[in-house]
XYZ file of C-alpha atoms in Angstrom:
649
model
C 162.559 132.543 28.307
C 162.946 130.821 31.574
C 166.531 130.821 31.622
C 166.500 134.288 30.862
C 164.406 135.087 33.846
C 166.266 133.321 36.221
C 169.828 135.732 34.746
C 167.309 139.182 35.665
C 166.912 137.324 39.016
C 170.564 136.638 39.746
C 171.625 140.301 38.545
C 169.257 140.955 40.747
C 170.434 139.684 43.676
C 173.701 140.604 43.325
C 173.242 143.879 42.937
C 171.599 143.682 45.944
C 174.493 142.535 47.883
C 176.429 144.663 46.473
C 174.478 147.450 47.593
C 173.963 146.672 51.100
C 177.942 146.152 51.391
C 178.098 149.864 49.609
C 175.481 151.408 52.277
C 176.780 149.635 55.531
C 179.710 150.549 55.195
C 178.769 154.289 54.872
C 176.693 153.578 58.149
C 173.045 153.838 56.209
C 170.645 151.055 56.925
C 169.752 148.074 54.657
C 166.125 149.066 53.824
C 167.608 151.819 51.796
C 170.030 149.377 49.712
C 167.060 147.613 48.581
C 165.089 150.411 47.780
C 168.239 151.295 45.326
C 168.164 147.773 44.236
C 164.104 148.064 43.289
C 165.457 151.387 41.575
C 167.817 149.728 39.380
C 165.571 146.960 39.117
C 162.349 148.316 37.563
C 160.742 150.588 35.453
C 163.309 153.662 35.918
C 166.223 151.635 34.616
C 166.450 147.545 33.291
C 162.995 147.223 33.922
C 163.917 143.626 34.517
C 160.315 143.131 36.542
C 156.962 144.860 37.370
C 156.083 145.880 40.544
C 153.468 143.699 40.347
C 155.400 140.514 39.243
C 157.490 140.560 42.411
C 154.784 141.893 44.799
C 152.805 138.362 45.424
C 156.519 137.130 46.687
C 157.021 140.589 48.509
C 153.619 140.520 50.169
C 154.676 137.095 52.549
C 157.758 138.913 53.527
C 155.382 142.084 55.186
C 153.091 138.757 56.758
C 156.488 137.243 58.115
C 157.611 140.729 59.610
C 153.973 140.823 61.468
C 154.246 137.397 62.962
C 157.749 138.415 64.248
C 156.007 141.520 65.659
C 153.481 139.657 67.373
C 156.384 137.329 68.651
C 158.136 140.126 70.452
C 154.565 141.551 71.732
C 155.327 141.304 75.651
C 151.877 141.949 77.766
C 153.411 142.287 80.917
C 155.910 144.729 79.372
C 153.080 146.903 77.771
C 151.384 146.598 81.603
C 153.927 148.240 82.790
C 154.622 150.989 80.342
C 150.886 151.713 79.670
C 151.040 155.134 80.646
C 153.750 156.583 78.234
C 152.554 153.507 75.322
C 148.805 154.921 75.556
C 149.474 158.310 76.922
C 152.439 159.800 75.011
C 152.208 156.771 72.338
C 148.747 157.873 70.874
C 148.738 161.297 71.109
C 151.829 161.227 69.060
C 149.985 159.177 66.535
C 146.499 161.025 66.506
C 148.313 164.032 66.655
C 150.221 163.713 63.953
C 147.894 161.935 62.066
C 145.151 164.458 61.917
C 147.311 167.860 61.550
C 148.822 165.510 58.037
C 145.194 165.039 57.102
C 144.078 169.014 57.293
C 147.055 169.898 55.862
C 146.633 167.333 52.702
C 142.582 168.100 52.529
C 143.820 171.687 52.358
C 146.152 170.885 49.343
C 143.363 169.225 47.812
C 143.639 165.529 48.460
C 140.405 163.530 49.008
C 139.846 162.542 52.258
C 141.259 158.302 51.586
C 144.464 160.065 50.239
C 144.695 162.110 53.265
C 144.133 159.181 56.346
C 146.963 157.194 54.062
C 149.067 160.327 53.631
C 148.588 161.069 57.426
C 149.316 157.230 58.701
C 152.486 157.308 56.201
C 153.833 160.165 58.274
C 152.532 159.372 61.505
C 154.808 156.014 61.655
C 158.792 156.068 62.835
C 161.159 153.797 62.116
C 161.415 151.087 65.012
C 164.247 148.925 63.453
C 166.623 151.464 63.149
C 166.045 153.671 66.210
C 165.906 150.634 68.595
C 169.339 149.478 66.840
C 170.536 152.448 67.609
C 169.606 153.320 70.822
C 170.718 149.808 72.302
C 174.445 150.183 70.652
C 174.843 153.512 72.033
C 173.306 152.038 75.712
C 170.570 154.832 75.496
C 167.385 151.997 75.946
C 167.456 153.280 80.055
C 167.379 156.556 79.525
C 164.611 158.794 79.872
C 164.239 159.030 76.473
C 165.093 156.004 75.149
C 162.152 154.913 77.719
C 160.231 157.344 75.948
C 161.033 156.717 72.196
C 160.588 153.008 73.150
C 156.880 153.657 74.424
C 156.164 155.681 71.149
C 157.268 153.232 68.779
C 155.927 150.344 70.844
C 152.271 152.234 70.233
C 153.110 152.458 66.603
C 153.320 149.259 65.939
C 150.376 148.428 67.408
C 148.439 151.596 65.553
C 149.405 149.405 62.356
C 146.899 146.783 63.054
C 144.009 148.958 62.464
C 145.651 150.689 59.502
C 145.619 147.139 58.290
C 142.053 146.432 59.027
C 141.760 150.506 57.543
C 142.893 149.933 54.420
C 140.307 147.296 52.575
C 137.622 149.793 53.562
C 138.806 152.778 52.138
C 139.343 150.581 48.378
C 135.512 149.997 48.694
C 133.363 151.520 46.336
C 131.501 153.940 48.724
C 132.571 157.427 48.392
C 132.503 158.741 51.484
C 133.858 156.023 54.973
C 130.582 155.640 57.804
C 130.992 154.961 60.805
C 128.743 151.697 60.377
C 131.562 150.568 58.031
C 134.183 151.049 60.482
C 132.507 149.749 63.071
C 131.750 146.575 61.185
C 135.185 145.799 60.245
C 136.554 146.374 64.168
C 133.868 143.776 64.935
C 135.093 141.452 62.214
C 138.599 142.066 63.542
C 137.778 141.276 67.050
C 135.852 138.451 66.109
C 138.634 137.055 64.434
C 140.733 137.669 67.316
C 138.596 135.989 69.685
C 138.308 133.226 67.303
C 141.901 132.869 66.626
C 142.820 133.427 70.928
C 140.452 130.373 71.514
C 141.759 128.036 68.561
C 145.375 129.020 69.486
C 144.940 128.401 72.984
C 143.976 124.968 72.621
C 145.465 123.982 69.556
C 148.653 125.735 68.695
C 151.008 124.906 72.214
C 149.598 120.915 70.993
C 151.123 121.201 67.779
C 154.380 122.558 68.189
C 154.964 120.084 71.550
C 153.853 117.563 68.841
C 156.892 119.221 66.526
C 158.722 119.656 69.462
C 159.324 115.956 70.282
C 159.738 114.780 66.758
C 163.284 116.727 67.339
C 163.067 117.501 63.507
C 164.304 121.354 62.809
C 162.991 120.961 59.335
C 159.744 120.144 60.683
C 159.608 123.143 62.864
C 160.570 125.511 60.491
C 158.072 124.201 58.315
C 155.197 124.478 61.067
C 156.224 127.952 61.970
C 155.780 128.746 58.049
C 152.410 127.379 58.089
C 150.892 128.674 61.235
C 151.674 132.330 60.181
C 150.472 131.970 56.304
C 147.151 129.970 57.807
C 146.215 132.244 59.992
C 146.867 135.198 57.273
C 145.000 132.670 54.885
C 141.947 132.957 57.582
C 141.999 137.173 58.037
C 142.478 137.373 54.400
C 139.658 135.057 53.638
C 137.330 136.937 56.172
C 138.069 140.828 54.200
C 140.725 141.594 56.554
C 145.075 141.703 55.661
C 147.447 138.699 55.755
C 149.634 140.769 57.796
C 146.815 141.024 60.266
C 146.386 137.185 60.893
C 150.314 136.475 61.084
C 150.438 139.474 63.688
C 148.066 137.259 65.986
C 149.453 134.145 65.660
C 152.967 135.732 66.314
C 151.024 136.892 69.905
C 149.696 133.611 70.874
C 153.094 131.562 70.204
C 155.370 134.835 71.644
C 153.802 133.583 75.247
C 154.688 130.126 74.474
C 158.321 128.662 75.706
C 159.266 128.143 71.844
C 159.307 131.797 70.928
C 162.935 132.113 70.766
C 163.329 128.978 68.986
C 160.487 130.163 66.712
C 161.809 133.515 66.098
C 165.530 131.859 64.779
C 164.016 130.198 62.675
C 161.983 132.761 60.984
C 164.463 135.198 60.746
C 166.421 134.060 57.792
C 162.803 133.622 55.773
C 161.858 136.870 57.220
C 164.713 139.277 56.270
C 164.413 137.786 52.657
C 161.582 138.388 51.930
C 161.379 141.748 53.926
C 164.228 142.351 51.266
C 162.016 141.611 47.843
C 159.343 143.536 49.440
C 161.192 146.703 49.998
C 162.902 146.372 46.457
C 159.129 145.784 45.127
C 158.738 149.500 47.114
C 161.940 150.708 45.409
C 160.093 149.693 41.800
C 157.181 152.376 42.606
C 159.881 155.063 41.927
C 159.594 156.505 38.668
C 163.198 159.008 38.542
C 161.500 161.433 35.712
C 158.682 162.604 38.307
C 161.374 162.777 40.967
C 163.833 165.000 38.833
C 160.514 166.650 37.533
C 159.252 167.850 41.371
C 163.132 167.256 43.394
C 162.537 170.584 45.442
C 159.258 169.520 46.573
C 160.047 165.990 47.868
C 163.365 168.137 49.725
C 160.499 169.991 51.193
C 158.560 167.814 52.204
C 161.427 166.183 53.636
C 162.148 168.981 56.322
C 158.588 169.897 56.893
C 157.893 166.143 57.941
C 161.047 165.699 60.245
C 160.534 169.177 61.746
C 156.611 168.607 61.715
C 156.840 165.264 63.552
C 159.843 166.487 66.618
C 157.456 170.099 67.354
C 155.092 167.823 67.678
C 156.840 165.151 70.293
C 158.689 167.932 71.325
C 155.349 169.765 72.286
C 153.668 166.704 74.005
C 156.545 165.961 75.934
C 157.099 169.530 77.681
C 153.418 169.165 78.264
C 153.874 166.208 80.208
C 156.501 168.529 81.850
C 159.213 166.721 80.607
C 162.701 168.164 81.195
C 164.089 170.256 77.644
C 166.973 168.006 76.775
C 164.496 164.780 77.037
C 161.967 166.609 75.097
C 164.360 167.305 72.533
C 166.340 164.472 72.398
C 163.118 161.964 71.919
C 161.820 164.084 69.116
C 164.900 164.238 67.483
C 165.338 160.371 67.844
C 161.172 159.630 66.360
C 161.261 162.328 63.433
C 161.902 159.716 60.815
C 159.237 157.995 58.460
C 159.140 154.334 59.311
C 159.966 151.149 57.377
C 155.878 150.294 58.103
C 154.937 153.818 56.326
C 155.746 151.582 53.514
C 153.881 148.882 54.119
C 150.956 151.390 54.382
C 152.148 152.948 50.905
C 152.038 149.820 48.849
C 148.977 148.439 50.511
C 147.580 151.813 49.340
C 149.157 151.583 46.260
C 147.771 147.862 45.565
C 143.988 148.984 46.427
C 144.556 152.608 43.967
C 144.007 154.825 46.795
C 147.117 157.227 45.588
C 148.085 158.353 41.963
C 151.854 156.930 41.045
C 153.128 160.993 41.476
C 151.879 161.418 45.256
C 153.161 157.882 46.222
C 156.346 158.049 44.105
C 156.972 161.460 46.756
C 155.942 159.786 49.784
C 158.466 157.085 48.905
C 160.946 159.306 48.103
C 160.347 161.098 51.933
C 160.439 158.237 53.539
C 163.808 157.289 51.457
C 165.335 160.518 52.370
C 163.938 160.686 56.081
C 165.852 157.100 57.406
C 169.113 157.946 55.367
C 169.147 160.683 57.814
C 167.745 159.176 60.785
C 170.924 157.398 62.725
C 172.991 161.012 61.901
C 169.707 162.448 63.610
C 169.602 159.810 66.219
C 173.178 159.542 67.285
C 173.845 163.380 68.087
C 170.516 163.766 69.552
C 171.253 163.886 72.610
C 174.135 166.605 71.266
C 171.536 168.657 69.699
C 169.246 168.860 72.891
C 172.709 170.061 74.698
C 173.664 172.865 72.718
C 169.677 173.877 72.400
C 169.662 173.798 75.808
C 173.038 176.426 76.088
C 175.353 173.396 77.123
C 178.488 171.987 75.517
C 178.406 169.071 73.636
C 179.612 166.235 76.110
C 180.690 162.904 75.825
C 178.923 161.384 78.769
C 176.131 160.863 76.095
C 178.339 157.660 75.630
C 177.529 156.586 79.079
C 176.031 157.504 82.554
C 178.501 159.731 84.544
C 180.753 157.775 87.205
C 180.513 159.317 90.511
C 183.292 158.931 92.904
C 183.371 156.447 95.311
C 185.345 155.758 98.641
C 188.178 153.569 99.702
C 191.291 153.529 101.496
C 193.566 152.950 97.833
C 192.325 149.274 97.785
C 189.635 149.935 95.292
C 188.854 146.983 92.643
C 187.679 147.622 89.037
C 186.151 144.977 87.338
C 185.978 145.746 83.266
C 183.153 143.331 82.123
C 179.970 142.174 84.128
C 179.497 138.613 82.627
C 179.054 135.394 84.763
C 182.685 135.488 86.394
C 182.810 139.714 86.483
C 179.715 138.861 88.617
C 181.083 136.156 90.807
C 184.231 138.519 91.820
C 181.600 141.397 92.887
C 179.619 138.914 95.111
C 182.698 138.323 96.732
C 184.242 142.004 96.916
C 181.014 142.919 98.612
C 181.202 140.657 101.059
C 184.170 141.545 101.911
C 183.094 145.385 102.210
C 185.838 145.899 99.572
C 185.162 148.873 97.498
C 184.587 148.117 93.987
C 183.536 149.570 90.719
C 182.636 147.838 87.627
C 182.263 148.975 83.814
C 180.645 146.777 80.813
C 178.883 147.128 77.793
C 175.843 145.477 77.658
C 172.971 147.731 78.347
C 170.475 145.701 79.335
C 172.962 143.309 81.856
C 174.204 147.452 83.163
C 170.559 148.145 83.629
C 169.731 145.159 85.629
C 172.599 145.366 87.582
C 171.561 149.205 88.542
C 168.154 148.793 89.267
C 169.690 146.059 91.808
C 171.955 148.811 93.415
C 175.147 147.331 91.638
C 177.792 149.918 91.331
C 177.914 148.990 87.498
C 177.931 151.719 84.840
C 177.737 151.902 80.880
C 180.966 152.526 79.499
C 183.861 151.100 76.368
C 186.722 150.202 78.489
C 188.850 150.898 75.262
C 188.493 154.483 75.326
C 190.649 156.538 77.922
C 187.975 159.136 79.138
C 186.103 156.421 80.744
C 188.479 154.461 82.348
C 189.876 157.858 84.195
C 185.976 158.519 85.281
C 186.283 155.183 87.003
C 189.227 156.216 88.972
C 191.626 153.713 86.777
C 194.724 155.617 88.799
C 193.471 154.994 92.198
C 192.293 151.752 91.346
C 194.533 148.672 93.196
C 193.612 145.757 91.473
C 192.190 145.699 87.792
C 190.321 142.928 86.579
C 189.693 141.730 82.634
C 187.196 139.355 82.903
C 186.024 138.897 79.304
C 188.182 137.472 76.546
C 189.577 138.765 73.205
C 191.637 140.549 70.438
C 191.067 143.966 72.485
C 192.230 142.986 75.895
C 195.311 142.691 73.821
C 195.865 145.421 71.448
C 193.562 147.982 73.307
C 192.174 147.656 76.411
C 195.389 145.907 78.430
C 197.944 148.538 76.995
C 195.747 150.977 78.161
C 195.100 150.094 81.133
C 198.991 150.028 81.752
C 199.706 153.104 80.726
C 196.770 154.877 83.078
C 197.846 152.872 85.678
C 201.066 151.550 85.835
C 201.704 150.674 89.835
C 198.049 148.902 90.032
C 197.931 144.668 89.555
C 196.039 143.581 86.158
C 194.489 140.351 86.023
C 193.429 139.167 83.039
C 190.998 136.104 82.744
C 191.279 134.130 79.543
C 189.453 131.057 78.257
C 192.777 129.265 77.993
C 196.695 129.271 78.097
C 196.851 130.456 74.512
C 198.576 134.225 73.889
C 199.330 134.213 77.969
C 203.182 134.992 77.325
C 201.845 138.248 74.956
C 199.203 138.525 77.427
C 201.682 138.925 80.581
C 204.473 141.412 77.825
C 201.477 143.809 77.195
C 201.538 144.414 80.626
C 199.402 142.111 82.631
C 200.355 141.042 85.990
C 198.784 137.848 86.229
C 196.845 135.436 83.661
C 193.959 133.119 84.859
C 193.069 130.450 82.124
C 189.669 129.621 83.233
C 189.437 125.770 82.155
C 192.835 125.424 83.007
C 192.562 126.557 86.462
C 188.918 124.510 86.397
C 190.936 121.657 85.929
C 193.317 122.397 88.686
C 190.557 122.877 91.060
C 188.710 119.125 90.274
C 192.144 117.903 90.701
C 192.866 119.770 94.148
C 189.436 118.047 95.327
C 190.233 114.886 93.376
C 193.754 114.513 95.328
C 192.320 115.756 98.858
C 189.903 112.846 98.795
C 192.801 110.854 98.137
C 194.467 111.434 101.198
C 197.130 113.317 100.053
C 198.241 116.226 102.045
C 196.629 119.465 102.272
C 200.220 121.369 102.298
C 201.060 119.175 99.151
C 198.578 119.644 96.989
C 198.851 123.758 97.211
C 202.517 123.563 96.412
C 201.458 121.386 93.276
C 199.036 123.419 92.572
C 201.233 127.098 92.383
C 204.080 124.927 90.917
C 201.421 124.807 87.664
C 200.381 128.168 87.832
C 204.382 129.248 88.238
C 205.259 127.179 85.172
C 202.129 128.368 83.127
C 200.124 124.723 83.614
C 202.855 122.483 81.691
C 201.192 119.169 82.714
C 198.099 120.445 81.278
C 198.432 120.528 77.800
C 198.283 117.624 74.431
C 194.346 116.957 75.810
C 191.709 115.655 72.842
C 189.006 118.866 72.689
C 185.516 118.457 72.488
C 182.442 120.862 72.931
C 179.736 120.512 74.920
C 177.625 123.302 75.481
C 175.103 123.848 78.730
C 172.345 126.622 78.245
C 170.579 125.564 81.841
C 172.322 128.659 84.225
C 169.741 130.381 86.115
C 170.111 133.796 86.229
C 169.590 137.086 88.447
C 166.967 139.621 87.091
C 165.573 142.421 89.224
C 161.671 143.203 88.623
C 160.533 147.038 89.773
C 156.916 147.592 90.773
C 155.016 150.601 89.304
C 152.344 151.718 91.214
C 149.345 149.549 89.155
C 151.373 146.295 89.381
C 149.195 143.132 90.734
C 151.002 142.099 94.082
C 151.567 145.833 95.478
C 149.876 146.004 98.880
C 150.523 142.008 99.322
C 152.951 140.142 101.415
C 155.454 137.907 100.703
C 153.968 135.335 101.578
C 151.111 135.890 100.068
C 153.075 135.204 96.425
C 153.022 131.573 95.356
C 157.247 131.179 94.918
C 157.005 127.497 94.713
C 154.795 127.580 91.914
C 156.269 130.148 89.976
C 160.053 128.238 90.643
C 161.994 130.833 91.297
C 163.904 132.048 94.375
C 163.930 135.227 95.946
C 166.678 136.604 97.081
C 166.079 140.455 98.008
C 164.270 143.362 98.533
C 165.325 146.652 97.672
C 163.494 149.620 98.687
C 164.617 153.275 98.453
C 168.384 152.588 98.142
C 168.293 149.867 100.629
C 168.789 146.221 100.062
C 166.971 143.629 102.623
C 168.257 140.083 101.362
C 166.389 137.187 102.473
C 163.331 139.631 103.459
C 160.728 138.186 106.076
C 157.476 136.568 104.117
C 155.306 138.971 105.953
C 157.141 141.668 104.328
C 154.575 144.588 102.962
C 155.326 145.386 98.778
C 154.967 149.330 98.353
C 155.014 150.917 95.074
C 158.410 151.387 93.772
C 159.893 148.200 95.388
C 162.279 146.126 93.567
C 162.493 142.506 93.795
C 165.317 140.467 92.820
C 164.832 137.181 91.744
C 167.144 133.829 90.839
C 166.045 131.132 88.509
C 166.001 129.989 84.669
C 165.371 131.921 82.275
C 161.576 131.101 80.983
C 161.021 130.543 84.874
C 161.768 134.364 85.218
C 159.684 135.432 82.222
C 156.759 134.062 83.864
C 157.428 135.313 87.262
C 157.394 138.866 85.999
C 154.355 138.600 84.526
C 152.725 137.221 87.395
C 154.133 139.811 89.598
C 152.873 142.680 87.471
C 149.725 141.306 86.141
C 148.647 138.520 88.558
């Protein structure tokens, strides 16, 4: 019996991998290969389980996905997008939320099937819009800003839904407003109670775990901080998901968050995985054959329901067209927490299997379209708005800059794509630099870099950056593409310019140099020549003597410096640039300086920028206006803490 179980388990699994192999590579998310898997699974098929048989496993994998939540919960980040996150945020949910509930009470539904119907629909999908957005460098746009603040609101909307859904399973017919009340009470006192234990007690115990220096230990404590504190909700008539969502807040402040959020990632997405197959066993095939043109109904009315209505508050928040449109486009999806809604609902009998077997099948059919929907958005909103279809949706358009045919372009803003700009600017050299990390690009702008979205692989963008006026070139990162793509590109675009490439070491330079690079720089290599320069000057020997040694290396591609024993030894201690800007409401507009405690918050300031300007090294009685942006070196946590002080005091 046993051994048969664990055979259902294993076909289980692999039919799982199978299917998310199957659906990535036709670009679909994951969610939906497990919701095939739960399919194939349960009672339409093998019927190898019950939903209910795999739902106690399932139900820790929705608690783990709530304490990640409340790891990523950022206050000072929410501070400073409260306006959209409140504004735009919940009138998208209430909104949408209450139109779904008339419309449902109008089709007959009670009015517990219509608040779950309408929260089912009001939800988008965060995971796979956010993906998306970020690997198409949309997050700085105005409507990725704007998507971002919806779904951020969302997300939080789910903790009441949570705190929701016990009360409409009671036995009173009709919901009062004492019993609503009553259970926002016992939620906040079981926030306040959990703020003030996990205050005190939780940074204690994990700098206990901390020192013991035991990553078994830690994942361990992680595990049973967020079940506890689900335990303690649970115990007091509120969700598991609840609790874990709270504890995830108080540790996401803490300096282990990153650490805590590696480790609960692999428990996370596996159980997040049994929980959405557990979803995928709801589906019964016969009623979905049975009422197919209504769930494709209900599949356009919801996506078209849920843009008019973004659509509709944006334009009255006199957002421009192709913004309005392109958000809407990008938030008509139902969300991956509609489902946590639907079998919460499900487990308490508020819906009959028909109604949630269609919702399921919506929300199914809704994120298999979603990244089509989200990736031509901006597209859409183009040719809606009478414009062609461009590709600058790819990246920010390059305007043209000046220079007297000595201009620089540096592909790739890492550490040394960084150094070289320092340097080029101050010179005054004119110099233009491409990369592909949106958040580094957005940094870098909001500091008045001349950095700018863009794949240096594709033609169109390297001729925006002026690639045939360009004198010098510069690869700075490393790679199979600098190779086969980006250096034979480059060549061909611009065959009279110098290309130096920067590689980690000597290895491929010969291939490097045929492909059409005019110099190679092997960065320990040339690391190594640079300790010994120093190491022979205070020596005595000759300055003259040691530069001919040294270009007698470079000339014969650093003979002497091969045959070494390699090691690894990794240093995670660089302090880094980050720019902060001040809306109008943040804490030290209308202060000096001076009047901002830099030695305490151990970090360095090292300009001012204001209206296109850039004051570096500003005076301490400096006056901060709205709209300033300060720019500010030190490490990473450091930083973190900074910003927070700087917007929220």
């Amino acid at each position: 019996m046993e051994h048969s179980f664990l055979i259902k388990i294993l076909l289980m699994l692999v039919i799982a991998i199978v299917s998310i192999a199957l659906f990535r590579r036709a670009g679909l998310p994951a969610i939906l290969a497990y919701l095939v898997t739960g399919v194939i699974s349960g009672p339409s098929m093998f019927n190898w389980f019950s939903q209910q048989q795999i739902h106690s496993v399932a139900e820790l994998g929705v608690v783990l996905l709530m304490f990640s939540l409340g790891l990523e919960f950022s206050l000072p980040r929410l501070w400073a997008m409260r306006r959209t996150v409140f504004g735009l945020g919940s009138a998208q949910v209430f909104v949408t939320l209450v139109l779904t509930m008339c419309i449902s009470m109008l089709m007959g539904m009670d009015l517990n099937e219509a608040i779950v119907v309408g929260a089912v629909v009001a939800l988008s999908s965060t995971a796979i819009v956010l993906k998306l957005l970020n690997e198409r460098g949309w997050l700085r746009r105005r409507h990725g800003e704007l998507s971002v603040s919806v779904l951020l609101f969302q997300d939080l909307a789910v903790v009441p839904l949570l705190i929701l859904m016990p009360l409409l399973a009671s036995d009173s017919e009709v919901l009062s407003w004492h019993q609503i009340l009553w259970a926002i009470g016992e939620g906040l006192l079981a926030f306040i109670a959990l703020m003030a234990f996990g205050k005190w007690a939780l940074p204690k115990l994990f700098d206990e775990v901390a020192r013991s220096r035991s990553n078994e230990l830690f994942v361990l404590s992680t595990l049973v901080v967020a079940l506890v504190t689900g335990a303690f909700t649970q115990w007091i008539g509120l969700s598991m998901a609840l609790g874990a969502f709270m504890a995830g807040m108080l540790l996401g402040e803490s300096q282990y968050k990153r650490q805590l959020e590696a480790d609960i990632r692999p428990f996370r997405d596996l159980l997040m995985g049994l929980f959405f197959i557990s979803i995928g066993m709801l589906l019964d095939f016969s009623l979905v054959i049975t009422f197919w043109w209504q769930v494709l109904l209900l599949v356009v009315a919801v996506i078209l329901a849920k843009a008019l209505i973004v659509f509709g508050l944006l334009r009255a928040a006199k957002e421009s067209f192709r913004t309005s449109v392109s958000s809407a486009i990008s938030l008509a999806q139902v969300g991956e927490f509609s489902f946590v809604v639907l079998a919460l609902a499900v487990n308490y009998q508020l819906l009959e299997i028909t109604l949630s077997t269609k919702l399921v099948m919506v929300a199914v059919l809704s994120m298999a379209v979603a990244p089509w929907l989200v990736k031509h958005s901006v597209d859409i909103a183009c040719r809606l708005h009478g414009l062609k279809s461009s590709q600058q949706g790819e990246s920010e358009p390059i305007p043209t800059i000046e220079h007297a045919n000595d201009l620089v372009l540096i592909l790739g803003y890492g550490r040394v794509g960084q150094t070289i700009a320092r340097f080029m600017k101050i010179e005054a050299i004119p110099y233009l630099v491409l990369d592909l990390d949106p958040t580094r690009v957005s940094e870098a702008r909001r500091a008045g870099e001349p950095v700018y979205f863009g794949d240096v692989a594709k033609r169109a963008i390297l001729k925006q950056a002026q690639i045939k006026e360009a004198k010098l070139i510069v690869l700075t990162f490393d790679g199979a593409r600098v190779l086969e793509e980006v250096l034979p590109l480059c060549r061909q675009l611009a065959p009279e310019a110098k290309i130096l490439v920067r590689t980690r070491d000597d290895e491929g330079m010969e291939d490097l140099e045929t492909a059409g690079a005019s110099q190679v720089i092997p960065e320990s290599l040339e690391g190594s020549l640079m300790l010994v320069s120093q190491v022979m000057y205070q020596c005595g020997v000759p300055l003259n003597r040691i530069l001919k040694r040294l270009e007698y290396e470079r000339r014969n591609h650093y003979q002497y410096l091969h045959g070494f024993f390699s090691g690894e030894e990794t240093d995670f201690t660089l302090e880094l640039l980050h720019a902060v800007a001040l809306p109008k409401g943040a804490q030290v507009v209308g202060l000096t300086l001076a009047d901002i405690p830099w030695e305490k918050l151990r970090v360095e300031l090292r300009a001012v920028r204001r209206a296109g300007a850039e004051v570096e090294n500003p005076d301490l009685d400096w006056l901060i206006r709205p709209g300033d942006i300060l720019i500010i070196l030190g490490k990473p946590r450091r930083i973190e803490k900074a910003e927070q002080f700087l917007l929220q005091g």
